[in-house]
Amino acid sequence: MLVPLAGAVALAVLLGVAAFVIFNRDHDCSGGKLPLRVTASADIQPALNKIAGTYNKALHSIDSRCVEVTVAKEATARTAGGLAAGKVNADLWVADSSLVVARLRAEPAAAAAIPEPGASIATTPVVLAAAKSSAAKLSGSLQPSWSGMIAASNVANPDGPVKKVRVLALDPQKNSAGMAALLAAAGLAKKSGQDKALVGALKELSTQLVADPGSLLASLTVKSGNRVPVGVTSEQAIYLYNTKKPETPVVPLYPAEGTLSLDYPVLVLTKDAGVQKAAAAFQKELALDWAQKVLRDQGFRSPDGKAGDSLSKDKGFDPKAPQALPAPDAKTVASMGQTWSRLNLGTRMLTLLDVSGTMALPVPGTNMTRMQAISKIATEGLGLFPADAEIGVWAFSTFLDGTKDWKEAVSVGPLSETVNGVTRKDLLARQLATIQAKATGDTGLNDTLKAAYADMTENYAGDKINTILILTDGAGNDDPNGGTSDAQILKFLKDKYDPKRPVSILLIAFGPDAPKGKKQMDALAQATGGEAYIAKNVLQVRDFFLQGMQRRLCAPKCDG
């Protein structure tokens, strides 16, 4: 009996020794610690920090050193900027979106320094959001969709849903959810031929930016007159906001067409071979069930869209993943960034307002004169510009100021600036409401345009889009003194135009005589990379101003 017993004891000792050796091999910290510095976006950093704490306690060993993971919080845009400049103090980066990485890798100067991203560790769809108490009020004015968001944000359609809804946005240059929302909306707008509406929406959204998701969601619970505030953010941001038990919770509104998601790819940045092993080991750990559960418990979804108990229906969420829109490529992402930047360049614009005698003639079918109609057009158009836009008005006819054919009505400057006790915006409104046609005046357009173009060129603002807007009932130059001829003004504009410092002409004509001068209108505008339009009714001016804004995207090469 002793022989089998001795054999069993020996086997147990051998197994124990083997287990001891294996345990110590996997948890051998004799060589000290092996630091692994992880940088992650603010939304996912708390969950990763929790995973890292558990991981560190398990004493994972690489080459006799125990891996010690630390997770720092940094905005993805900031990390991306640091990477592009070669200044990032991290071994592993968890970006919040592949869109950012793709755009970064598309830059020739940065591509070599940016590694190929690894697999996604989590996802969260980008959605619309509203206060739970207000969501029911939206049914008649806004259907949860990207097309609905465009309609509710279109500054050029003040009679549409924008009367009842105020859309808040995250800066797409600083926040990936903000960029994803614009890309989703733009892609669908392009398919449906709503490019002009998209420009109007982008222009409005640029004035409704909120610093971060938390501030945006808090703003949704604040009443805004009769307009219901709606925001765009990630599903996880809504979950996180509601965990703080606000007085008014927020609910997600899933876009009907589908959406894009933040997908949290992992990039190994370190060049150290040992740290690379540690990064690869930690990356594998993030894919394990226990780590994925930590992420789902924090309001994220798994890479396949699976939701945890945190995104239950009773909490206002849809556990089923929304339909995924096709992911845009790097070129599309970069193009949207450029579009946003150019649309939101400041404005410096001098408006030339025709006050010649024919402007006193009535507009058939209305109770307005041409002067009143043009003034209304100007008021409609100028209302599309933000408070920091620099705008002024010259009236023109003949002999308005001594022998000059033009007279300054309002100097060019910020709409918010005070002039003689009132804001320039209010002063412009007063001038446009009261300006009268000169009964005996002719149309000294060419001399006026020559002086205006010289002035705008001399006072060119490099950080703004510089434009001369001409509002007239025709493009003729009826000047009894002769003055500058049609051929001379065209030569002057072509000689003066500088594509590196472009001042473009936007010409809008209204009235029965306008079509007769269309050829000259086009010539004047095209000499400076601008555009000429004939308005058949006052409401058309909204489209014309949007088309003018669209030209910002291609200037100064809009016509090849």
XYZ file of C-alpha atoms in Angstrom:
560
model
C 0.000 0.000 0.000
C 2.912 2.357 0.665
C 4.242 2.123 -2.884
C 1.150 3.588 -4.634
C 0.884 6.207 -1.910
C 4.494 7.220 -2.390
C 3.905 7.440 -6.139
C 0.865 9.674 -5.608
C 2.794 11.972 -3.297
C 5.630 12.184 -5.804
C 3.188 13.028 -8.614
C 1.557 15.725 -6.491
C 4.942 17.234 -5.708
C 5.889 17.188 -9.391
C 2.599 18.813 -10.396
C 3.012 21.417 -7.693
C 6.506 22.218 -8.847
C 5.305 22.473 -12.447
C 2.448 24.780 -11.437
C 4.863 26.884 -9.387
C 7.247 27.164 -12.301
C 4.448 28.066 -14.742
C 2.948 30.604 -12.337
C 6.255 32.270 -11.690
C 7.145 32.239 -15.381
C 3.934 34.142 -16.213
C 4.207 36.397 -13.168
C 7.956 36.848 -12.918
C 8.658 40.416 -11.852
C 12.311 39.798 -10.989
C 13.359 42.258 -13.665
C 11.183 45.031 -12.257
C 8.289 46.803 -13.908
C 7.557 47.337 -17.583
C 5.544 50.576 -17.965
C 2.933 50.727 -20.741
C 1.610 54.239 -21.251
C -1.841 54.329 -22.836
C -3.554 57.474 -24.073
C -7.306 57.383 -24.678
C -10.144 59.784 -25.374
C -12.010 61.134 -22.355
C -15.128 59.029 -22.892
C -13.447 55.612 -22.856
C -10.542 56.385 -20.494
C -12.438 55.554 -17.249
C -13.404 52.079 -18.533
C -9.855 51.408 -19.775
C -8.450 52.606 -16.481
C -10.633 50.089 -14.660
C -9.509 47.299 -17.002
C -5.867 48.355 -16.533
C -6.225 48.160 -12.737
C -7.449 44.572 -12.907
C -4.809 43.712 -15.481
C -1.989 45.106 -13.326
C -3.094 43.128 -10.272
C -2.807 39.902 -12.283
C 0.968 40.514 -12.639
C 1.314 39.885 -16.353
C 4.980 39.371 -17.126
C 7.011 40.136 -20.252
C 10.685 39.122 -20.223
C 10.769 38.900 -16.390
C 9.171 42.317 -15.985
C 5.588 42.854 -14.837
C 3.550 45.096 -17.113
C 2.181 48.201 -15.408
C -0.468 49.914 -17.512
C -1.408 53.551 -16.958
C -4.198 55.199 -18.954
C -4.069 58.950 -19.531
C -6.997 61.012 -20.780
C -6.541 63.234 -23.836
C -8.845 64.478 -26.584
C -8.394 62.539 -29.821
C -7.889 65.749 -31.824
C -5.090 66.796 -29.463
C -3.349 63.422 -29.672
C -3.685 63.464 -33.456
C -2.122 66.915 -33.586
C 0.732 65.756 -31.374
C 1.344 62.712 -33.544
C 1.471 64.865 -36.658
C 4.069 67.038 -34.938
C 6.008 64.020 -33.632
C 5.254 64.896 -30.007
C 3.289 62.122 -28.266
C 4.257 60.634 -24.902
C 2.361 57.364 -25.239
C 3.102 53.768 -26.166
C -0.423 52.851 -27.179
C -3.253 55.105 -28.359
C -6.951 54.325 -28.259
C -8.444 56.887 -30.636
C -12.199 57.392 -30.550
C -12.622 57.052 -34.310
C -10.971 55.464 -37.329
C -12.070 58.581 -39.233
C -9.467 60.632 -37.377
C -6.754 58.038 -37.956
C -7.579 57.740 -41.661
C -7.446 61.505 -42.101
C -4.149 61.670 -40.216
C -2.594 58.884 -42.268
C -3.715 60.616 -45.469
C -1.400 63.538 -44.725
C 1.891 62.905 -46.582
C 3.968 64.521 -43.844
C 2.434 62.398 -41.080
C 1.717 59.090 -42.826
C 5.138 57.547 -42.135
C 4.855 58.243 -38.404
C 1.330 56.885 -37.992
C 1.058 53.095 -37.724
C -1.769 51.044 -39.173
C -4.606 50.949 -36.600
C -5.440 47.662 -34.897
C -8.870 46.214 -34.281
C -11.703 48.179 -32.724
C -12.277 47.509 -29.009
C -15.711 49.152 -28.711
C -18.314 51.150 -30.624
C -20.965 53.758 -29.920
C -23.339 55.104 -32.590
C -23.688 58.835 -33.231
C -27.309 59.840 -32.646
C -29.617 62.784 -32.200
C -30.651 63.578 -28.634
C -33.368 65.474 -26.810
C -34.549 65.948 -23.252
C -36.971 63.163 -22.331
C -39.583 65.779 -21.403
C -39.298 67.434 -24.834
C -38.948 64.421 -27.114
C -42.727 63.981 -27.531
C -43.043 67.569 -28.805
C -40.784 66.785 -31.756
C -43.122 64.377 -33.528
C -44.823 67.091 -35.559
C -41.704 69.087 -36.461
C -38.701 66.747 -36.613
C -38.464 63.088 -37.515
C -35.249 61.544 -36.153
C -33.136 61.528 -39.310
C -30.154 63.265 -40.842
C -32.392 64.851 -43.477
C -34.565 66.149 -40.641
C -31.508 67.626 -38.947
C -30.539 69.420 -42.165
C -34.045 70.836 -42.573
C -34.155 71.959 -38.947
C -30.764 73.688 -39.266
C -31.129 75.335 -42.681
C -30.646 79.035 -42.019
C -31.972 79.817 -45.513
C -35.352 78.284 -44.707
C -36.572 80.307 -41.708
C -40.146 79.169 -42.294
C -39.263 75.465 -41.994
C -38.618 73.256 -38.941
C -36.023 75.757 -37.708
C -38.974 77.739 -36.305
C -39.692 74.917 -33.856
C -36.325 73.190 -33.412
C -32.861 74.441 -32.456
C -30.072 72.007 -33.323
C -26.900 72.058 -31.216
C -23.664 70.553 -32.511
C -20.179 69.532 -31.415
C -17.253 71.175 -33.216
C -16.246 68.657 -35.920
C -12.663 69.923 -35.838
C -12.375 68.953 -32.170
C -14.899 66.166 -31.665
C -15.205 62.947 -33.660
C -18.938 62.602 -32.985
C -19.419 66.075 -34.454
C -17.461 65.132 -37.572
C -19.298 61.802 -37.936
C -22.646 63.599 -37.783
C -21.639 66.013 -40.557
C -20.320 63.191 -42.710
C -23.522 61.175 -42.286
C -25.701 64.203 -43.091
C -23.535 65.297 -46.029
C -23.474 61.851 -47.594
C -27.254 61.581 -47.524
C -27.743 65.193 -48.676
C -25.534 64.557 -51.694
C -27.556 61.480 -52.650
C -30.831 63.389 -52.435
C -29.576 66.543 -54.200
C -29.851 68.764 -51.104
C -26.421 70.358 -51.373
C -27.697 73.927 -50.915
C -29.776 72.940 -47.884
C -26.668 71.297 -46.442
C -24.681 74.522 -46.849
C -27.438 76.416 -45.058
C -27.421 73.834 -42.272
C -23.641 73.870 -41.873
C -23.684 77.657 -41.700
C -26.313 77.595 -38.938
C -24.664 74.750 -37.015
C -21.417 76.715 -36.910
C -23.205 79.241 -34.694
C -24.676 76.542 -32.426
C -21.492 74.777 -31.340
C -21.113 73.465 -27.791
C -17.739 72.753 -26.206
C -18.226 69.131 -25.135
C -20.890 66.397 -24.978
C -21.705 67.031 -21.324
C -22.398 70.722 -21.929
C -24.413 69.906 -25.044
C -26.646 67.426 -23.219
C -27.160 69.806 -20.306
C -28.222 72.492 -22.805
C -30.974 70.227 -24.110
C -32.795 70.519 -20.803
C -32.843 74.339 -20.932
C -35.938 75.892 -22.500
C -35.355 77.966 -25.616
C -38.613 79.845 -26.099
C -40.891 77.819 -28.335
C -38.017 75.969 -29.993
C -37.160 72.476 -28.786
C -33.381 71.985 -28.474
C -31.968 68.881 -30.169
C -28.340 67.798 -30.098
C -25.987 65.436 -31.883
C -23.647 63.261 -29.834
C -22.729 59.640 -29.132
C -25.060 57.117 -27.512
C -22.479 56.494 -24.775
C -22.341 60.205 -23.909
C -26.101 60.098 -23.284
C -25.724 57.042 -21.052
C -22.947 58.731 -19.070
C -24.956 61.941 -18.678
C -27.966 60.059 -17.325
C -25.868 58.136 -14.769
C -25.364 61.441 -12.984
C -29.134 61.441 -12.352
C -29.975 64.860 -13.803
C -33.348 66.384 -13.019
C -34.285 65.941 -16.693
C -32.728 62.891 -18.401
C -31.886 62.838 -22.100
C -32.965 60.206 -24.620
C -31.335 59.113 -27.893
C -33.143 59.591 -31.212
C -31.815 57.054 -33.698
C -31.587 58.436 -37.288
C -33.954 56.604 -39.621
C -31.376 56.333 -42.418
C -28.765 54.714 -40.179
C -25.639 56.275 -38.752
C -21.878 56.197 -38.314
C -20.265 55.032 -35.087
C -17.190 55.864 -33.069
C -15.151 52.648 -33.178
C -12.102 53.103 -30.894
C -9.204 51.543 -32.856
C -5.920 50.785 -31.085
C -2.565 52.056 -32.402
C 0.776 50.835 -31.050
C 3.088 53.853 -31.123
C 6.167 52.631 -29.261
C 9.317 51.514 -31.080
C 10.672 49.599 -28.045
C 10.480 45.835 -28.688
C 9.664 44.945 -25.071
C 6.968 47.583 -24.767
C 5.541 46.468 -28.098
C 5.093 42.969 -26.608
C 3.341 44.503 -23.595
C 1.091 46.582 -25.879
C 0.154 43.508 -27.919
C -0.632 41.533 -24.753
C -2.820 44.303 -23.307
C -4.562 44.741 -26.653
C -5.488 41.016 -26.619
C -6.801 41.411 -23.083
C -9.140 44.181 -24.194
C -10.874 41.721 -26.515
C -11.598 39.175 -23.756
C -15.131 38.761 -22.412
C -14.415 40.256 -18.993
C -12.881 43.417 -20.473
C -15.664 43.738 -23.046
C -18.207 43.522 -20.209
C -16.498 46.413 -18.425
C -16.825 48.487 -21.598
C -20.480 47.525 -22.124
C -21.238 48.364 -18.490
C -19.938 51.880 -19.219
C -22.451 52.395 -22.061
C -20.320 51.220 -24.981
C -21.203 48.473 -27.428
C -18.928 45.641 -28.493
C -17.259 45.964 -31.903
C -20.126 43.893 -33.359
C -22.725 46.305 -31.950
C -23.789 44.158 -29.010
C -25.194 46.213 -26.140
C -25.022 45.477 -22.427
C -27.590 45.963 -19.691
C -26.647 49.641 -19.480
C -28.368 50.278 -22.853
C -31.741 48.754 -22.022
C -35.110 49.840 -23.379
C -36.352 50.927 -19.947
C -33.483 53.452 -19.909
C -34.580 54.855 -23.276
C -32.071 53.012 -25.463
C -32.515 50.518 -28.267
C -30.337 47.463 -27.550
C -30.430 46.579 -31.229
C -27.596 48.277 -33.076
C -28.774 50.909 -35.582
C -28.119 50.369 -39.275
C -24.549 51.274 -40.198
C -23.968 53.781 -42.994
C -20.971 53.141 -45.267
C -17.806 54.496 -43.673
C -16.370 57.442 -45.643
C -12.818 57.227 -46.936
C -9.953 59.460 -45.833
C -10.394 61.816 -48.787
C -14.053 62.415 -47.897
C -13.178 63.059 -44.255
C -10.458 65.543 -45.245
C -12.820 67.240 -47.690
C -15.454 67.720 -44.999
C -12.846 69.263 -42.725
C -11.890 71.710 -45.470
C -15.549 72.433 -46.231
C -16.247 73.256 -42.603
C -13.190 75.494 -42.349
C -13.924 77.434 -45.531
C -17.618 77.880 -44.808
C -16.744 79.291 -41.429
C -14.127 81.721 -42.565
C -15.171 85.222 -41.621
C -16.988 87.504 -44.060
C -15.987 90.962 -45.253
C -18.582 92.255 -47.711
C -19.424 95.580 -49.300
C -22.952 95.766 -50.691
C -23.591 98.129 -53.615
C -27.286 99.076 -53.650
C -28.819 100.527 -56.800
C -30.926 103.645 -56.036
C -31.321 104.902 -59.613
C -34.626 106.317 -60.864
C -35.955 103.041 -62.297
C -35.863 101.586 -58.795
C -38.962 103.658 -57.997
C -41.000 101.721 -60.558
C -43.584 99.239 -59.239
C -43.031 95.479 -59.364
C -45.954 93.934 -61.297
C -48.171 91.728 -59.166
C -46.960 93.200 -55.883
C -47.538 96.345 -53.862
C -43.794 97.050 -53.794
C -41.464 99.217 -55.815
C -38.223 97.762 -57.162
C -36.416 99.681 -54.421
C -38.533 98.064 -51.736
C -38.099 94.628 -53.291
C -34.306 95.013 -53.543
C -34.166 96.297 -49.958
C -36.121 93.257 -48.826
C -33.739 91.014 -50.759
C -30.806 92.690 -49.018
C -32.420 92.320 -45.601
C -33.162 88.627 -46.264
C -29.611 87.949 -47.424
C -27.768 89.919 -44.781
C -29.791 88.120 -42.125
C -27.913 84.919 -42.997
C -24.607 86.264 -41.696
C -23.320 85.914 -38.111
C -22.643 88.823 -35.764
C -18.906 88.869 -36.469
C -19.390 89.288 -40.235
C -18.041 92.612 -41.525
C -20.600 94.228 -43.812
C -21.260 97.698 -45.178
C -23.431 99.398 -47.817
C -22.844 101.961 -50.538
C -25.790 103.415 -52.447
C -25.151 104.132 -56.117
C -26.805 106.068 -58.937
C -25.312 109.233 -60.445
C -24.073 112.361 -58.646
C -24.952 110.985 -55.208
C -22.032 112.662 -53.495
C -20.954 115.693 -55.489
C -19.679 114.282 -58.764
C -19.310 110.766 -57.356
C -21.880 108.146 -58.331
C -21.791 106.445 -54.918
C -22.235 107.352 -51.291
C -21.410 105.340 -48.204
C -24.585 104.527 -46.267
C -22.974 102.234 -43.681
C -19.237 101.639 -43.326
C -17.873 98.099 -43.571
C -17.405 96.589 -40.115
C -18.649 93.876 -37.721
C -22.444 93.605 -37.517
C -22.163 93.557 -33.725
C -20.122 96.773 -33.575
C -21.815 99.905 -32.262
C -22.078 102.831 -34.685
C -23.587 106.086 -33.427
C -25.228 104.325 -30.507
C -26.705 101.352 -32.390
C -25.251 98.108 -33.721
C -24.201 98.063 -37.340
C -26.763 95.282 -37.932
C -29.598 97.540 -36.726
C -28.193 100.481 -38.655
C -28.168 98.422 -41.863
C -31.769 97.367 -41.233
C -32.824 101.005 -40.775
C -30.995 102.149 -43.900
C -32.474 99.387 -46.008
C -35.970 100.081 -44.701
C -35.847 103.811 -45.404
C -33.577 104.210 -48.431
C -35.237 105.944 -51.395
C -34.588 105.834 -55.117
C -33.228 109.030 -56.685
C -35.993 110.014 -59.088
C -33.662 111.641 -61.634
C -30.722 109.337 -61.069
C -29.104 107.175 -63.698
C -27.082 104.020 -63.077
C -23.414 104.787 -62.467
C -22.521 101.156 -61.846
C -19.102 100.974 -63.499
C -17.551 103.967 -61.727
C -19.002 102.741 -58.434
C -17.735 99.193 -58.929
C -14.271 100.448 -59.856
C -14.051 102.496 -56.642
C -15.522 99.694 -54.521
C -13.171 97.070 -55.926
C -10.150 99.268 -55.332
C -11.288 99.904 -51.744
C -11.939 96.224 -50.962
C -8.611 95.209 -52.489
C -6.737 97.804 -50.474
C -8.491 96.750 -47.245
C -8.343 93.019 -47.977
C -8.735 90.772 -44.907
C -6.659 87.594 -45.242
C -8.688 85.645 -42.677
C -12.018 86.343 -44.372
C -13.934 85.798 -47.585
C -13.895 89.194 -49.310
C -16.929 89.935 -51.491
C -18.662 92.771 -53.312
C -22.417 92.215 -53.513
C -24.276 94.193 -56.183
C -28.065 94.517 -55.864
C -29.709 96.125 -58.884
C -32.699 96.010 -61.226
C -30.366 95.466 -64.174
C -26.696 95.459 -65.080
C -26.645 98.437 -67.406
C -24.328 101.378 -66.914
C -26.420 104.414 -67.851
C -24.080 107.289 -67.050
C -24.593 110.609 -68.913
C -21.059 111.699 -68.011
C -19.597 108.695 -69.761
C -17.280 107.539 -67.010
C -15.878 103.998 -67.083
C -17.080 101.965 -70.075
C -18.123 98.286 -69.965
C -14.889 97.256 -71.676
C -12.796 99.377 -69.284
C -14.395 97.980 -66.111
C -13.875 94.419 -67.312
C -10.206 95.109 -68.069
C -9.814 96.837 -64.693
C -11.317 93.851 -62.817
C -9.228 91.285 -64.693
C -6.058 93.266 -64.074
C -6.871 93.924 -60.422
C -8.035 90.420 -59.503
C -5.441 88.481 -57.506
C -6.221 84.770 -56.903
C -3.963 84.868 -53.831
C -6.015 87.760 -52.395
C -9.380 87.189 -54.113
C -12.191 89.729 -53.939
C -15.149 88.190 -55.764
C -18.317 89.796 -57.114
C -21.772 88.402 -56.353
C -24.396 90.141 -58.469
C -28.151 89.751 -57.907
C -30.571 91.513 -60.251
C -34.324 91.760 -59.805
C -36.894 93.177 -62.202
C -38.148 92.859 -65.800
C -35.081 94.633 -67.248
C -32.584 92.317 -65.571
C -32.456 89.558 -68.241
C -31.352 92.085 -70.862
C -28.091 92.660 -69.027
C -27.320 89.033 -68.127
C -24.317 88.833 -70.469
C -22.619 91.832 -68.866
C -23.613 90.615 -65.396
C -21.881 87.291 -66.008
C -18.798 89.017 -67.393
C -18.437 91.277 -64.335
C -18.836 88.385 -61.885
C -16.665 85.889 -63.740
C -13.801 88.375 -64.048
C -13.356 87.912 -60.288
C -14.383 84.273 -59.843
C -17.861 85.327 -58.754
C -21.405 84.625 -59.893
C -24.411 86.536 -61.236
C -28.064 85.691 -60.611
C -31.460 86.973 -61.694
C -34.105 86.716 -58.981
C -37.651 86.052 -60.134
C -39.000 86.577 -56.637
C -37.687 87.802 -53.319
C -37.568 84.345 -51.730
C -35.076 83.179 -54.359
C -32.435 85.336 -52.727
C -31.997 82.708 -50.030
C -30.839 80.205 -52.638
C -28.582 82.784 -54.261
C -26.838 83.601 -51.021
C -26.360 79.898 -50.328
C -24.931 79.414 -53.808
C -22.581 82.283 -53.070
C -21.537 80.543 -49.850
C -21.018 77.291 -51.766
C -18.482 79.061 -53.937
C -16.332 79.504 -50.843
C -15.587 75.805 -51.103
C -13.919 76.068 -54.485
C -12.679 79.685 -54.558
C -10.599 80.917 -56.260
C -10.820 78.045 -58.796
C -14.589 77.571 -59.067
C -14.620 77.825 -62.837
C -11.638 75.635 -63.582
